CSV table of C-alpha atoms in Angstrom, one decimal:
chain,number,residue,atom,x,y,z
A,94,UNK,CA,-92.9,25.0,-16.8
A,95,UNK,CA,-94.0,22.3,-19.4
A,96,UNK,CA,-92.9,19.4,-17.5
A,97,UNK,CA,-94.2,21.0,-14.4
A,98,UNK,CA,-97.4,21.0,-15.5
A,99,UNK,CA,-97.2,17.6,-17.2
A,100,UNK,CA,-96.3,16.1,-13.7
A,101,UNK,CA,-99.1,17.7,-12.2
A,102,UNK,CA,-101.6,15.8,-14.5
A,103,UNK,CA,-100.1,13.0,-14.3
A,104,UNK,CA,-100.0,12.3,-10.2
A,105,UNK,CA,-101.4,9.7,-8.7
A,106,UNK,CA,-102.6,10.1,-5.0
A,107,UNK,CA,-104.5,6.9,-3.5
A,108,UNK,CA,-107.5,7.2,-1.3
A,109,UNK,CA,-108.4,5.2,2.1
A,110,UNK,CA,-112.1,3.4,2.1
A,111,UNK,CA,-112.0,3.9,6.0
A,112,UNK,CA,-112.0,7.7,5.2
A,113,UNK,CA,-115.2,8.8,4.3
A,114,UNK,CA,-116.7,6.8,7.0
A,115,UNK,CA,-117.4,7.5,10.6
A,116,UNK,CA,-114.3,7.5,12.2
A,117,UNK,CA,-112.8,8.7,15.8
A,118,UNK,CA,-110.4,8.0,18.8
A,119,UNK,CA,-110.6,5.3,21.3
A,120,UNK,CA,-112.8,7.7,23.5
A,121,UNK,CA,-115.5,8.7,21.1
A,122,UNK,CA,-117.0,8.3,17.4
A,123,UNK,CA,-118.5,11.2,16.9
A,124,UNK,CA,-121.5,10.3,13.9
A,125,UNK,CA,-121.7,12.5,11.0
A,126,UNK,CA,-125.1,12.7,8.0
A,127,UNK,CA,-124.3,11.0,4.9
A,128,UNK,CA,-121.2,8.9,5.6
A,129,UNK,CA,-121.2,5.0,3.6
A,130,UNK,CA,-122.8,2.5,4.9
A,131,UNK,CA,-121.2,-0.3,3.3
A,132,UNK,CA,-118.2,-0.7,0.5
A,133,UNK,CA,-120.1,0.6,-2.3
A,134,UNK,CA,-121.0,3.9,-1.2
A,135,UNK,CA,-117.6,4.0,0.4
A,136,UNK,CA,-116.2,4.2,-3.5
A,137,UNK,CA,-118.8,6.0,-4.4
A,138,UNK,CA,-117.3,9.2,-2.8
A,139,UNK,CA,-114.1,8.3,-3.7
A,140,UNK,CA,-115.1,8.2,-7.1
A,141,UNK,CA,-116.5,12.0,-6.7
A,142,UNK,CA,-113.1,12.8,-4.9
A,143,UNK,CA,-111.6,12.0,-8.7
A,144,UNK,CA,-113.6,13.6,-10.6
A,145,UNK,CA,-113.3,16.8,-8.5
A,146,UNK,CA,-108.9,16.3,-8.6
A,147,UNK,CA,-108.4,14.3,-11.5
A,148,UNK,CA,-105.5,12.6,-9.5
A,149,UNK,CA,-107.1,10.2,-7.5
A,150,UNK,CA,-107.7,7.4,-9.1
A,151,UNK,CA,-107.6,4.4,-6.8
A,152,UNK,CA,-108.9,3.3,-3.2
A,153,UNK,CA,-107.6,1.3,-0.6
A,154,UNK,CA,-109.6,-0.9,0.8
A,155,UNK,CA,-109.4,-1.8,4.5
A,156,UNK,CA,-110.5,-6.2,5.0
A,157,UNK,CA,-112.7,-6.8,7.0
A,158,UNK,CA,-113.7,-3.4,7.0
A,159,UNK,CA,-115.2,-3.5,3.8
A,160,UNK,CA,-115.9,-7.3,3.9
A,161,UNK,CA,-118.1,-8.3,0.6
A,162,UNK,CA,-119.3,-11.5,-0.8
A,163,UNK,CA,-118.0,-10.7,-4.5
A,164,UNK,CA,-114.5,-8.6,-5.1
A,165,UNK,CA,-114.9,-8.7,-8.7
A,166,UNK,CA,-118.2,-7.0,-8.4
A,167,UNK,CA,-116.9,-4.5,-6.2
A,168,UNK,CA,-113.8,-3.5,-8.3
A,169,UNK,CA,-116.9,-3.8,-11.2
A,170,UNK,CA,-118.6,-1.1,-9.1
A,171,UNK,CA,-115.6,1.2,-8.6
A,172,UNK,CA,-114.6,1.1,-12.4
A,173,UNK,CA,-118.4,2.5,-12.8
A,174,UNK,CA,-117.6,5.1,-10.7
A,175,UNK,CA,-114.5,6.2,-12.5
A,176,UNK,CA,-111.9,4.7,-9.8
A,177,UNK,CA,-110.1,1.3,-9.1
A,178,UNK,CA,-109.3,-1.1,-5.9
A,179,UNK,CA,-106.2,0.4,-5.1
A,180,UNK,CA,-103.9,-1.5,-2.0
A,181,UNK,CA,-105.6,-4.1,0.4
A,182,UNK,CA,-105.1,-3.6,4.1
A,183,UNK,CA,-105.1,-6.5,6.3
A,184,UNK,CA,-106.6,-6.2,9.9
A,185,UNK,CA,-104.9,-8.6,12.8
A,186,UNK,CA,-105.4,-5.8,15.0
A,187,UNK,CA,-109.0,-6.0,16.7
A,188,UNK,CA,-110.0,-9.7,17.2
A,189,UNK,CA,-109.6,-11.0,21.1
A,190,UNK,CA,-107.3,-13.2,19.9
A,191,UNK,CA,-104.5,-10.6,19.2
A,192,UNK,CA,-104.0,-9.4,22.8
A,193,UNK,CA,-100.5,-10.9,23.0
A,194,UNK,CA,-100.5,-10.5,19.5
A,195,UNK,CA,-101.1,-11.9,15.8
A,196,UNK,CA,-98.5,-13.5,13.7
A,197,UNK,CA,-96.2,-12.8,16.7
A,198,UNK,CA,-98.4,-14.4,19.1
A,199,UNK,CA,-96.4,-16.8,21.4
A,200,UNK,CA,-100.1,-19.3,20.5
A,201,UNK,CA,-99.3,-20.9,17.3
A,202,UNK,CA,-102.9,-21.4,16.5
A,203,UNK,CA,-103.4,-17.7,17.0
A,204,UNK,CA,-100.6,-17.0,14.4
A,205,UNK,CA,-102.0,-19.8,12.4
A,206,UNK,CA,-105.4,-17.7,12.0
A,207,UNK,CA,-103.4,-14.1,11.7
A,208,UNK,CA,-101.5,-15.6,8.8
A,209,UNK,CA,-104.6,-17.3,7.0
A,210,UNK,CA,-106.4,-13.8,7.3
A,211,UNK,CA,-103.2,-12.3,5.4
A,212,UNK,CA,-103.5,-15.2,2.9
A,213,UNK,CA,-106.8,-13.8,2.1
A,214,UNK,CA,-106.6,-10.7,1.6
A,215,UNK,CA,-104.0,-11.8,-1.5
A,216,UNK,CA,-107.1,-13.8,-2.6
A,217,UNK,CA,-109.0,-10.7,-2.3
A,218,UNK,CA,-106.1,-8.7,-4.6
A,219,UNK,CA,-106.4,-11.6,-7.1
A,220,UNK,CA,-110.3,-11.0,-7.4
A,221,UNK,CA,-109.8,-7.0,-7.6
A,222,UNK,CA,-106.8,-6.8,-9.7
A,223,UNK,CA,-105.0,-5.2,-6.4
A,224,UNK,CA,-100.9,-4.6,-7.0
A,225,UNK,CA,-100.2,-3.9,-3.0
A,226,UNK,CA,-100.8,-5.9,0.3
A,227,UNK,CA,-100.5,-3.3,3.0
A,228,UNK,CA,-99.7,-4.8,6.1
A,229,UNK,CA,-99.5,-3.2,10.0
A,230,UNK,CA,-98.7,-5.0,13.0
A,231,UNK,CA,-99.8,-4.1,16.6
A,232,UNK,CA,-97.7,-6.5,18.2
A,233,UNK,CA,-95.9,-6.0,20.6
A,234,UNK,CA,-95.2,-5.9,24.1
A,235,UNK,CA,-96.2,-3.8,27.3
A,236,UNK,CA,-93.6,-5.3,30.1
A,237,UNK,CA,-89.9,-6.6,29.6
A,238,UNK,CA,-89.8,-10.4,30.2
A,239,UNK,CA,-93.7,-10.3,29.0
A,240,UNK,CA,-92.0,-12.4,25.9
A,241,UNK,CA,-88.9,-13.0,24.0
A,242,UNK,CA,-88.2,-10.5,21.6
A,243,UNK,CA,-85.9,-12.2,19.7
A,244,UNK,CA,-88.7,-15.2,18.9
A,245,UNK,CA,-91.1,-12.9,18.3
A,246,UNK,CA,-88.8,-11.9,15.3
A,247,UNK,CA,-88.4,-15.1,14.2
A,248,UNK,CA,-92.4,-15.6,13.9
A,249,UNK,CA,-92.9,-12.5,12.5
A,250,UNK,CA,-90.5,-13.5,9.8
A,251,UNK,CA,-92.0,-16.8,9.4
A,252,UNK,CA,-95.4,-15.4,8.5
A,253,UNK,CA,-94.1,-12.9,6.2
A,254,UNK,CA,-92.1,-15.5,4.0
A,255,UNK,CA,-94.9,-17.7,4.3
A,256,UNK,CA,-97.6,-14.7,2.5
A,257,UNK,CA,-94.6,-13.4,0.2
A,258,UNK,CA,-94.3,-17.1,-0.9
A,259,UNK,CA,-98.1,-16.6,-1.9
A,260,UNK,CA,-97.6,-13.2,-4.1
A,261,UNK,CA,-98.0,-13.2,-7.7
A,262,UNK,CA,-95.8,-11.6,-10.1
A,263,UNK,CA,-97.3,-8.5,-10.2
A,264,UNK,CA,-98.2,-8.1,-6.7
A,265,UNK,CA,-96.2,-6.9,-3.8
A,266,UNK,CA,-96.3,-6.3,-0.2
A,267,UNK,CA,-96.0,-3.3,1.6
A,268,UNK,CA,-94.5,-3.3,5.3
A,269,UNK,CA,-95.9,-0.1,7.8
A,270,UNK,CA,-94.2,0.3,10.7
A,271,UNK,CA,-95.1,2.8,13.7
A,272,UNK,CA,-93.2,3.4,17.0
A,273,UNK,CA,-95.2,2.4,19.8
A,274,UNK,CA,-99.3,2.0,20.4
A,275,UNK,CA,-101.4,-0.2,21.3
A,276,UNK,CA,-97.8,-2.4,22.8
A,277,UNK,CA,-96.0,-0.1,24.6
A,278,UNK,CA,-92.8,-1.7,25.7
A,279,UNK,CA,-91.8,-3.2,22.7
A,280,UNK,CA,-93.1,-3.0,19.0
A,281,UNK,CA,-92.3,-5.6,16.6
A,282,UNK,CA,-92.0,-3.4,13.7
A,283,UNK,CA,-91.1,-0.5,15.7
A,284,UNK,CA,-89.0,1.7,13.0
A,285,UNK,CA,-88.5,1.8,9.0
A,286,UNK,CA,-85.1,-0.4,10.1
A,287,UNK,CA,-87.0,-3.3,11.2
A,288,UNK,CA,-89.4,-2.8,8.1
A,289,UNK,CA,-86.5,-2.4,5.7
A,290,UNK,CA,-84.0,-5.3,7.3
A,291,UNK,CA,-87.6,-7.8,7.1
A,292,UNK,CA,-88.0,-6.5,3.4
A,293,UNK,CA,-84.5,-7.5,2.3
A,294,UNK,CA,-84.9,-11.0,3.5
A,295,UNK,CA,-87.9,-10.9,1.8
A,296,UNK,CA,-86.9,-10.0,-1.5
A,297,UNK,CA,-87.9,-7.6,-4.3
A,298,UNK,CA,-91.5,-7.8,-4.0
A,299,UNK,CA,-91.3,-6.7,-0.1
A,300,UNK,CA,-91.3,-2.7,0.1
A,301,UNK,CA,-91.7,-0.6,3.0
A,302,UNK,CA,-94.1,2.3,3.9
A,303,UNK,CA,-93.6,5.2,5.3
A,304,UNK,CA,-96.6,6.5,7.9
A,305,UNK,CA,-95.7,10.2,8.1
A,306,UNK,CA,-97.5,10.1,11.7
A,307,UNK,CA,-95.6,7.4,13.2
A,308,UNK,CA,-92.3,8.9,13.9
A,309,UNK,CA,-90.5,10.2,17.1
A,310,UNK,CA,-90.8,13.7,17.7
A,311,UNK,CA,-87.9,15.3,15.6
A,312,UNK,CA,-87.3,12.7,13.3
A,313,UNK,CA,-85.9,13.3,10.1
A,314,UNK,CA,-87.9,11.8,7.6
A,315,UNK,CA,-87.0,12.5,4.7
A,316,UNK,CA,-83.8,11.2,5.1
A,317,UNK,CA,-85.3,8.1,5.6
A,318,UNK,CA,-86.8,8.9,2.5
A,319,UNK,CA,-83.9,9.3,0.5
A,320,UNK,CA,-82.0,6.2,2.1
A,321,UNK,CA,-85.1,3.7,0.9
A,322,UNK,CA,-84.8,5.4,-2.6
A,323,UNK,CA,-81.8,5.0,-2.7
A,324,UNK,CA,-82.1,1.2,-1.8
A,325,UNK,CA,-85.1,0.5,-4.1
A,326,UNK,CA,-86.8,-0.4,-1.5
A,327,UNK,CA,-89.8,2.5,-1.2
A,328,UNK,CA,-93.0,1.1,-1.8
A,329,UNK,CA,-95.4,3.5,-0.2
A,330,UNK,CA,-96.3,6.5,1.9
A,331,UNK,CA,-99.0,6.8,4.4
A,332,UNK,CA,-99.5,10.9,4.3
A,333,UNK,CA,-101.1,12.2,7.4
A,334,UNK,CA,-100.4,14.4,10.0
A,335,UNK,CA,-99.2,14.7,13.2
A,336,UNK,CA,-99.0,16.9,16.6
A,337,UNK,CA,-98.2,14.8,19.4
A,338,UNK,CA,-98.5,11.3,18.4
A,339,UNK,CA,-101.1,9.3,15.8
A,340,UNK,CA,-103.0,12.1,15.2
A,341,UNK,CA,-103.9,10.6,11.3
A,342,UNK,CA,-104.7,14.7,10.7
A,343,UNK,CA,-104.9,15.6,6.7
A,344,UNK,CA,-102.0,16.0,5.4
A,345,UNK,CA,-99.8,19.1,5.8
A,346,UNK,CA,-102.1,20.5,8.9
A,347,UNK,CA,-99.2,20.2,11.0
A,348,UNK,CA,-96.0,20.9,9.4
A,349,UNK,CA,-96.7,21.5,5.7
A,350,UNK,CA,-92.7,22.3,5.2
A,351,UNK,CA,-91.8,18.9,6.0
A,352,UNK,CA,-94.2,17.8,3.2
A,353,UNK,CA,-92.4,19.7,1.0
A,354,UNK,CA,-89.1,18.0,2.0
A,355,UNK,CA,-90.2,14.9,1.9
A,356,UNK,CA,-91.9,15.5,-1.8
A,357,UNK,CA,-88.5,17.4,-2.8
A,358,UNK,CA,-86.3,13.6,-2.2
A,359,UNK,CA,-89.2,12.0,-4.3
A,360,UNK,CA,-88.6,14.5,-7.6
A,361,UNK,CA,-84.6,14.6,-6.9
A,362,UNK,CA,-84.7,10.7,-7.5
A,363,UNK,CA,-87.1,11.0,-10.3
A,364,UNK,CA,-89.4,9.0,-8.4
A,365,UNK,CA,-92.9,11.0,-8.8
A,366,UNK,CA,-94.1,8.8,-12.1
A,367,UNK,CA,-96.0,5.6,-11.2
A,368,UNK,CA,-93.0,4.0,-13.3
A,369,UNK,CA,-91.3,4.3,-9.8
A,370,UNK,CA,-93.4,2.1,-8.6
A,371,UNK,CA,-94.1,4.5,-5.1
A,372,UNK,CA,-97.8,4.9,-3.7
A,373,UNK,CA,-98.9,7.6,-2.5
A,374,UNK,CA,-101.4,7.1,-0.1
A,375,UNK,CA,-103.6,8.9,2.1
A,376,UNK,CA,-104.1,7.2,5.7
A,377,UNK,CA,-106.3,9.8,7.8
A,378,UNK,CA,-108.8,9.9,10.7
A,379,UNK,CA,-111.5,12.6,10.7
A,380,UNK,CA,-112.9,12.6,13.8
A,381,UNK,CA,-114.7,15.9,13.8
A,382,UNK,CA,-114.1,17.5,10.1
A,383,UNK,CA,-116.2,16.8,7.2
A,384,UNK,CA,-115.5,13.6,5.0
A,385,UNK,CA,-115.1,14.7,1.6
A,386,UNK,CA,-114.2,18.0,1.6
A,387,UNK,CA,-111.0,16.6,4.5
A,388,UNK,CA,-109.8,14.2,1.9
A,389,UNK,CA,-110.1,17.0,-1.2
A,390,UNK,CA,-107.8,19.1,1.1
A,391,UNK,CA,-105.4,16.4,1.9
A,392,UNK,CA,-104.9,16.0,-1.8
A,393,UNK,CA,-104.3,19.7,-2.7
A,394,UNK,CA,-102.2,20.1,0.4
A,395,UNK,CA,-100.5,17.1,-1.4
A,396,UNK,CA,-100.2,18.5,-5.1
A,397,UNK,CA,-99.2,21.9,-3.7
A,398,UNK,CA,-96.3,20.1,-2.1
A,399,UNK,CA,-95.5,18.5,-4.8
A,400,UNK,CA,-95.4,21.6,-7.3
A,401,UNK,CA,-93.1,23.3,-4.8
A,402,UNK,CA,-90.9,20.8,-5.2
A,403,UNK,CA,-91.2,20.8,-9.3
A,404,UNK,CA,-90.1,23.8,-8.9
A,405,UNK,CA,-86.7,23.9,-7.1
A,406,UNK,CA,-83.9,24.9,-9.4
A,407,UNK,CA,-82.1,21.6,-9.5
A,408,UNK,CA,-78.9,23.2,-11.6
A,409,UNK,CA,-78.4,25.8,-9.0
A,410,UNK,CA,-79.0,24.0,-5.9
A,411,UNK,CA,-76.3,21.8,-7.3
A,412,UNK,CA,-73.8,24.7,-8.4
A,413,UNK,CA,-74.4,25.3,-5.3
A,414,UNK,CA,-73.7,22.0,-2.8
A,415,UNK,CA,-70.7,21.1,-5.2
A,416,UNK,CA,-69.2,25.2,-4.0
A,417,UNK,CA,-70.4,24.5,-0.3
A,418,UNK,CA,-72.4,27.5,-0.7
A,419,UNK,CA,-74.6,26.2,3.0
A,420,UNK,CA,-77.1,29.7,2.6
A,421,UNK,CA,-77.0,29.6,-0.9
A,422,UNK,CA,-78.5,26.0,-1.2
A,423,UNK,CA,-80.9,26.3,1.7
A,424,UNK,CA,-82.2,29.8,-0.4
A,425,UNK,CA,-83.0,27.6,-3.4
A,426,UNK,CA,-84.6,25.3,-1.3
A,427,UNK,CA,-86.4,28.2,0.3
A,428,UNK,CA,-87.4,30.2,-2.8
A,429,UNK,CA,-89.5,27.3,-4.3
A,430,UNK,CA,-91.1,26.5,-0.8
A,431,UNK,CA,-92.0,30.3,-0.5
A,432,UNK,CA,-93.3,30.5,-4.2
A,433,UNK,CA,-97.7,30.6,-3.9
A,434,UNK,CA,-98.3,27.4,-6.4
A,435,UNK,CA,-101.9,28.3,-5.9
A,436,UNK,CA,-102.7,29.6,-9.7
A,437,UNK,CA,-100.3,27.4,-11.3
A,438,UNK,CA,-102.3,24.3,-9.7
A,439,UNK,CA,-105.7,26.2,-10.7
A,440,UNK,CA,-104.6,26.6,-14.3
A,441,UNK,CA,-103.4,22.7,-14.2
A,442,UNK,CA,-107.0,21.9,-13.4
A,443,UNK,CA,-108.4,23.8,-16.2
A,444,UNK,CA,-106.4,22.3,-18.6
A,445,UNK,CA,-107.7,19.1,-17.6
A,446,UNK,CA,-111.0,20.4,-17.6
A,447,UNK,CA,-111.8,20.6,-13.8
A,448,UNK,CA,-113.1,23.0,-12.0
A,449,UNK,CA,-110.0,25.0,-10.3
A,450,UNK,CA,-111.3,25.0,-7.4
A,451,UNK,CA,-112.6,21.7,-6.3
A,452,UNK,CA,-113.6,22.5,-2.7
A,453,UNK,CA,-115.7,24.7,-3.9
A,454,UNK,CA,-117.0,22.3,-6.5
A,455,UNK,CA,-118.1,19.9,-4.6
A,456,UNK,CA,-119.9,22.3,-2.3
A,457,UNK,CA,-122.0,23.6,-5.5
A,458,UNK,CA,-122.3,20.0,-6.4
A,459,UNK,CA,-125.2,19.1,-4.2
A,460,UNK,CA,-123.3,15.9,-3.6
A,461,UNK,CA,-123.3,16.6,0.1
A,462,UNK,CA,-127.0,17.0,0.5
A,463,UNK,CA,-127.6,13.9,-1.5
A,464,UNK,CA,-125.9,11.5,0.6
A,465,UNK,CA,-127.6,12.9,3.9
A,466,UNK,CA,-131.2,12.2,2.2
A,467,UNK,CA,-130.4,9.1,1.0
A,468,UNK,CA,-128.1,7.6,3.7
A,469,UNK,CA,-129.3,7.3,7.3
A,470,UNK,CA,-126.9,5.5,10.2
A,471,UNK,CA,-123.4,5.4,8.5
A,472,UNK,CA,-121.2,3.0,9.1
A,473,UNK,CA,-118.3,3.5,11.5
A,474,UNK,CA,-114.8,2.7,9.9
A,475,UNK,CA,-114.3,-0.4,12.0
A,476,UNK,CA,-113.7,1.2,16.2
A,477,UNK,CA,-115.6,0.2,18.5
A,478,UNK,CA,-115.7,3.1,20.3
């Protein structure tokens, strides 16, 4: 129970800027009291998301989203508040320019500007101290014969070698990939395939991240999971939820089982430590639930996952794969799912000196009616709904 506990403290789950600000679908952004209205108070809560879990140290930052005029100052400002510029998310997604596309754009001038944007934000990671480029692609197409598919490989591959080139040593890239939406006919990285084939032409810095919401119906992901760790070639997860499409719920709302699966590959490859070299992000929308106390959820819903999986009795589930014992293994399996981590998670807080209950916490906090006195017309995260 030692180790459990000692891999409890020592999780790392990273937070998204776009978060804690107003946030919706393409029909609606529905405005909420006290959400940032720039960057700064942005990490601000995600600094009082830390304090309250003790495991979230860093937070993503979406450009131009949360645009500033100094990075240095900003990652100054989120060291004051306890946390640190975690992975920088590009954004060739909303511009006019990118209705055929960005770097896949059949313009070359309209790549030209998609690529220099991606070029900046590893300026911006320089400035921060940033380890991971985060990079999504809507391009795609919504008719066959709208474009060649087979080109708009090739540019997407030219751009990427092209920012890779641009990496420094201790930086990396990580390469999302989702299914279909906004192009509907094709998608250019439709699949973890596409992401992993780009990745090994790439080389070792290129990794590729998983979006737990942008899978088929059905699909297996953690053996997708286990194939990329097996591969070296996991660099990130994007945990969110999902019903029907890209719902970007909190984590677990959905299907809180397959977290556990997912989370049980991570600890059978030894891969929880940030020696691993995975990032475990959150990526979520909340269009009609509170900021703060959504993302405090998303990480318990995450550490209870994750003690589940602590928990499976590795010997026996092996004794019993090597006897082919089918009900026997799925029992092992099923016994550590079942098992309530609840107090062991509580106790883990007190031990590092947190309030076991950090829901609750920051409701007694007062941090909530703060924010709503002192911040008036929130930002939205960056629709324009």
């Amino acid at each position: 129970m030692r180790d459990v506990r000692a891999a409890l403290r020592q999780q790392r789950i990273e937070t998204p800027s776009w978060a804690y600000a107003n946030s919706g679908t393409r029909f609606k952004v529905f405005a909420q009291p006290g959400v940032p209205r720039n960057p700064e108070e942005k990490i601000a809560d995600a600094g009082v998301v830390h304090r309250l879990t003790g495991v979230a140290p860093t937070v993503a930052l979406h450009i131009p989203w949360d645009k500033v005029d100094d990075y240095a100052a900003l990652a100054k400002h989120a060291a004051d508040h306890g946390v640190g510029i975690g992975a920088i998310n590009a954004n060739v997604f909303q511009d006019d320019d990118y209705k055929l596309g960005s770097v896949t754009n059949p313009d070359p001038a309209v790549r030209r500007k998609a690529t220099d944007h991606l070029l900046e934000c590893v300026d911006i990671m320089d400035a921060t101290g940033s380890r991971d480029l985060k990079l999504w692609f809507s391009d795609g197409t919504n008719y066959p014969g709208q474009d060649s598919i087979r080109a708009r490989q090739d540019r997407l591959a030219e751009a990427l070698s092209e920012v890779y080139d641009r990496l420094g040593d201790h930086q990396r890239m990580l390469l999302e990939y989702k299914l279909f939406e906004p192009a509907f006919y094709t998608t250019d990285v439709p699949d973890w395939g596409t992401s992993y084939a780009h990745c090994i032409e790439l080389g070792p810095k290129a990794t590729v991240c998983i979006d737990t919401g942008h899978h088929a119906p059905g699909t297996n992901i953690e053996f997708i999971v286990a194939f990329l760790l097996r591969a070296g070639k996991l660099g990130a997860f994007d945990f969110n939820s999902r019903f029907y499409a890209d719902d970007d719920l909190m984590v677990g709302a959905a299907d809180p089982f397959q977290l556990f699966r997912i989370m049980h590959e991570i600890v059978s490859a030894d891969a929880l430590g940030e020696e691993a070299g995975i990032a475990f992000m959150l990526d979520q929308c909340h269009n009609i639930e509170p900021k703060i106390p959504a993302i405090i959820r998303s990480v318990l819903n995450v550490q209870e996952a994750t003690a589940k999986a602590l928990l499976v009795d590795a010997d026996a589930l092996a004794a019993a794969q090597q006897a082919g014992d089918v009900l026997g293994a799925n029992a092992v399996l099923m016994d550590a799912y079942n098992t309530d981590v609840r107090p062991l998670l509580r106790e883990v807080r007190e031990e590092m000196g947190l309030d076991p209950d950090p829901i609750a916490a920051y409701q007694r906090s007062g941090y909530f009616e703060k924010i709503v006195a002192e911040r008036v017309g929130g930002e939205q995260a960056g629709w324009g709904a």
